[in-house]
Amino acid sequence: MPIKRILVPTDLSDLSLSSIEYASSLALFFKAEMYVMHVMDNEPLLAIGMIDANAEEIIRAIEQKSKNEMSRFFSKKITRGRSISCIVRRGNPYEEIVKFSNEEQIDLIVISTHGRSGLAKILLGSVAEKVVRYSSVPVLTVKPNAAYKANSKAVESVETI
């Protein structure tokens, strides 16, 4: 089965670079289009709506900030590969990833696992695990290598829970 469209969900952390590198290599090999997607989780955004009458304006500003962060993230971290389409959506991360993959006829999803376990996994859940469970297309999960883990503040904060 040919791979023509690859989706790489990212939380914009260094941990997600492993999956982006894998996907970039696959995109080059298969001459595939690559989509990198960041989903802004709705739960914190809903809280804004309860405390501020200008919630939609604030949410749009946060969305624009996410798009800007995504552009900076790729300009600093990604130096090779084909053109990358960057997508920012709002909603439940795993639902939006699965929905987008169906809408855009994605052939493969490449997603990083963050290696959470125990209480952190129970409290935070696993987006990667849910994508694997609910996706109708193949999912390649990539465990971040030690170099990314050592440089990631996200791992340090999760491990202190």
PDB file of C-alpha atoms in Angstrom, residues 18-96:
ATOM      1  CA  SER A  18      11.634  11.887  17.231  1.00  0.00           C
ATOM      2  CA  SER A  19       8.342  11.284  15.447  1.00  0.00           C
ATOM      3  CA  ILE A  20       8.932  14.258  13.163  1.00  0.00           C
ATOM      4  CA  GLU A  21      12.344  12.883  12.172  1.00  0.00           C
ATOM      5  CA  TYR A  22      10.876   9.447  11.441  1.00  0.00           C
ATOM      6  CA  ALA A  23       8.045  10.973   9.438  1.00  0.00           C
ATOM      7  CA  SER A  24      10.457  13.228   7.504  1.00  0.00           C
ATOM      8  CA  SER A  25      12.552  10.218   6.519  1.00  0.00           C
ATOM      9  CA  LEU A  26       9.461   8.293   5.455  1.00  0.00           C
ATOM     10  CA  ALA A  27       8.142  11.293   3.515  1.00  0.00           C
ATOM     11  CA  LEU A  28      11.435  11.575   1.630  1.00  0.00           C
ATOM     12  CA  PHE A  29      11.547   7.845   0.911  1.00  0.00           C
ATOM     13  CA  PHE A  30       7.924   7.583  -0.263  1.00  0.00           C
ATOM     14  CA  LYS A  31       7.784  11.105  -1.751  1.00  0.00           C
ATOM     15  CA  ALA A  32       4.806  11.671   0.505  1.00  0.00           C
ATOM     16  CA  GLU A  33       3.109  14.828   1.719  1.00  0.00           C
ATOM     17  CA  MET A  34       3.680  15.537   5.398  1.00  0.00           C
ATOM     18  CA  TYR A  35       1.175  17.201   7.706  1.00  0.00           C
ATOM     19  CA  VAL A  36       2.215  18.305  11.166  1.00  0.00           C
ATOM     20  CA  MET A  37      -0.663  18.983  13.498  1.00  0.00           C
ATOM     21  CA  HIS A  38      -0.936  20.655  16.880  1.00  0.00           C
ATOM     22  CA  VAL A  39      -4.247  20.387  18.744  1.00  0.00           C
ATOM     23  CA  MET A  40      -5.104  22.955  21.374  1.00  0.00           C
ATOM     24  CA  ASP A  41      -6.953  21.060  24.077  1.00  0.00           C
ATOM     25  CA  ASN A  42     -10.451  22.477  24.649  1.00  0.00           C
ATOM     26  CA  GLU A  43     -10.591  21.923  28.415  1.00  0.00           C
ATOM     27  CA  PRO A  44      -8.366  24.871  29.418  1.00  0.00           C
ATOM     28  CA  LEU A  45     -10.028  26.989  26.731  1.00  0.00           C
ATOM     29  CA  LEU A  46     -13.485  26.270  28.170  1.00  0.00           C
ATOM     30  CA  ALA A  47     -12.366  27.701  31.521  1.00  0.00           C
ATOM     31  CA  ILE A  48     -11.544  30.993  29.782  1.00  0.00           C
ATOM     32  CA  GLY A  49     -15.121  31.138  28.502  1.00  0.00           C
ATOM     33  CA  MET A  50     -16.470  30.919  32.045  1.00  0.00           C
ATOM     34  CA  ILE A  51     -14.394  33.812  33.369  1.00  0.00           C
ATOM     35  CA  ASP A  52     -14.244  36.269  30.481  1.00  0.00           C
ATOM     36  CA  ALA A  53     -16.919  37.764  28.225  1.00  0.00           C
ATOM     37  CA  ASN A  54     -14.329  38.149  25.416  1.00  0.00           C
ATOM     38  CA  ALA A  55     -13.488  34.442  25.477  1.00  0.00           C
ATOM     39  CA  GLU A  56     -13.586  33.917  21.713  1.00  0.00           C
ATOM     40  CA  GLU A  57     -11.140  36.781  21.166  1.00  0.00           C
ATOM     41  CA  ILE A  58      -8.778  35.346  23.784  1.00  0.00           C
ATOM     42  CA  ILE A  59      -9.068  31.854  22.281  1.00  0.00           C
ATOM     43  CA  ARG A  60      -8.278  33.222  18.792  1.00  0.00           C
ATOM     44  CA  ALA A  61      -5.189  34.949  20.230  1.00  0.00           C
ATOM     45  CA  ILE A  62      -4.081  31.694  21.864  1.00  0.00           C
ATOM     46  CA  GLU A  63      -4.647  29.868  18.569  1.00  0.00           C
ATOM     47  CA  GLN A  64      -2.550  32.434  16.700  1.00  0.00           C
ATOM     48  CA  LYS A  65       0.178  32.112  19.324  1.00  0.00           C
ATOM     49  CA  SER A  66       0.152  28.321  18.787  1.00  0.00           C
ATOM     50  CA  LYS A  67       0.539  28.823  15.036  1.00  0.00           C
ATOM     51  CA  ASN A  68       3.462  31.187  15.626  1.00  0.00           C
ATOM     52  CA  GLU A  69       5.079  28.728  18.050  1.00  0.00           C
ATOM     53  CA  MET A  70       4.671  25.966  15.486  1.00  0.00           C
ATOM     54  CA  SER A  71       6.407  28.053  12.810  1.00  0.00           C
ATOM     55  CA  ARG A  72       9.286  28.883  15.172  1.00  0.00           C
ATOM     56  CA  PHE A  73       9.492  25.254  16.280  1.00  0.00           C
ATOM     57  CA  PHE A  74       9.961  24.059  12.714  1.00  0.00           C
ATOM     58  CA  SER A  75      12.273  26.815  11.588  1.00  0.00           C
ATOM     59  CA  LYS A  76      14.658  26.001  14.468  1.00  0.00           C
ATOM     60  CA  LYS A  77      14.350  22.235  14.643  1.00  0.00           C
ATOM     61  CA  ILE A  78      13.555  20.898  11.174  1.00  0.00           C
ATOM     62  CA  THR A  79      16.220  21.414   8.552  1.00  0.00           C
ATOM     63  CA  ARG A  80      15.518  18.779   5.930  1.00  0.00           C
ATOM     64  CA  GLY A  81      12.690  17.165   4.076  1.00  0.00           C
ATOM     65  CA  ARG A  82       9.855  18.031   1.824  1.00  0.00           C
ATOM     66  CA  SER A  83       7.418  20.819   2.371  1.00  0.00           C
ATOM     67  CA  ILE A  84       5.434  20.497   5.556  1.00  0.00           C
ATOM     68  CA  SER A  85       1.829  21.600   6.012  1.00  0.00           C
ATOM     69  CA  CYS A  86       1.215  22.889   9.526  1.00  0.00           C
ATOM     70  CA  ILE A  87      -2.254  22.541  11.012  1.00  0.00           C
ATOM     71  CA  VAL A  88      -3.570  23.913  14.306  1.00  0.00           C
ATOM     72  CA  ARG A  89      -6.958  22.764  15.574  1.00  0.00           C
ATOM     73  CA  ARG A  90      -8.977  23.111  18.753  1.00  0.00           C
ATOM     74  CA  GLY A  91     -10.619  20.225  20.536  1.00  0.00           C
ATOM     75  CA  ASN A  92      -9.869  16.916  22.152  1.00  0.00           C
ATOM     76  CA  PRO A  93      -6.408  16.026  20.805  1.00  0.00           C
ATOM     77  CA  TYR A  94      -6.933  12.374  19.931  1.00  0.00           C
ATOM     78  CA  GLU A  95     -10.388  13.030  18.428  1.00  0.00           C
ATOM     79  CA  GLU A  96      -9.080  15.858  16.232  1.00  0.00           C
TER      80      GLU A  96
END
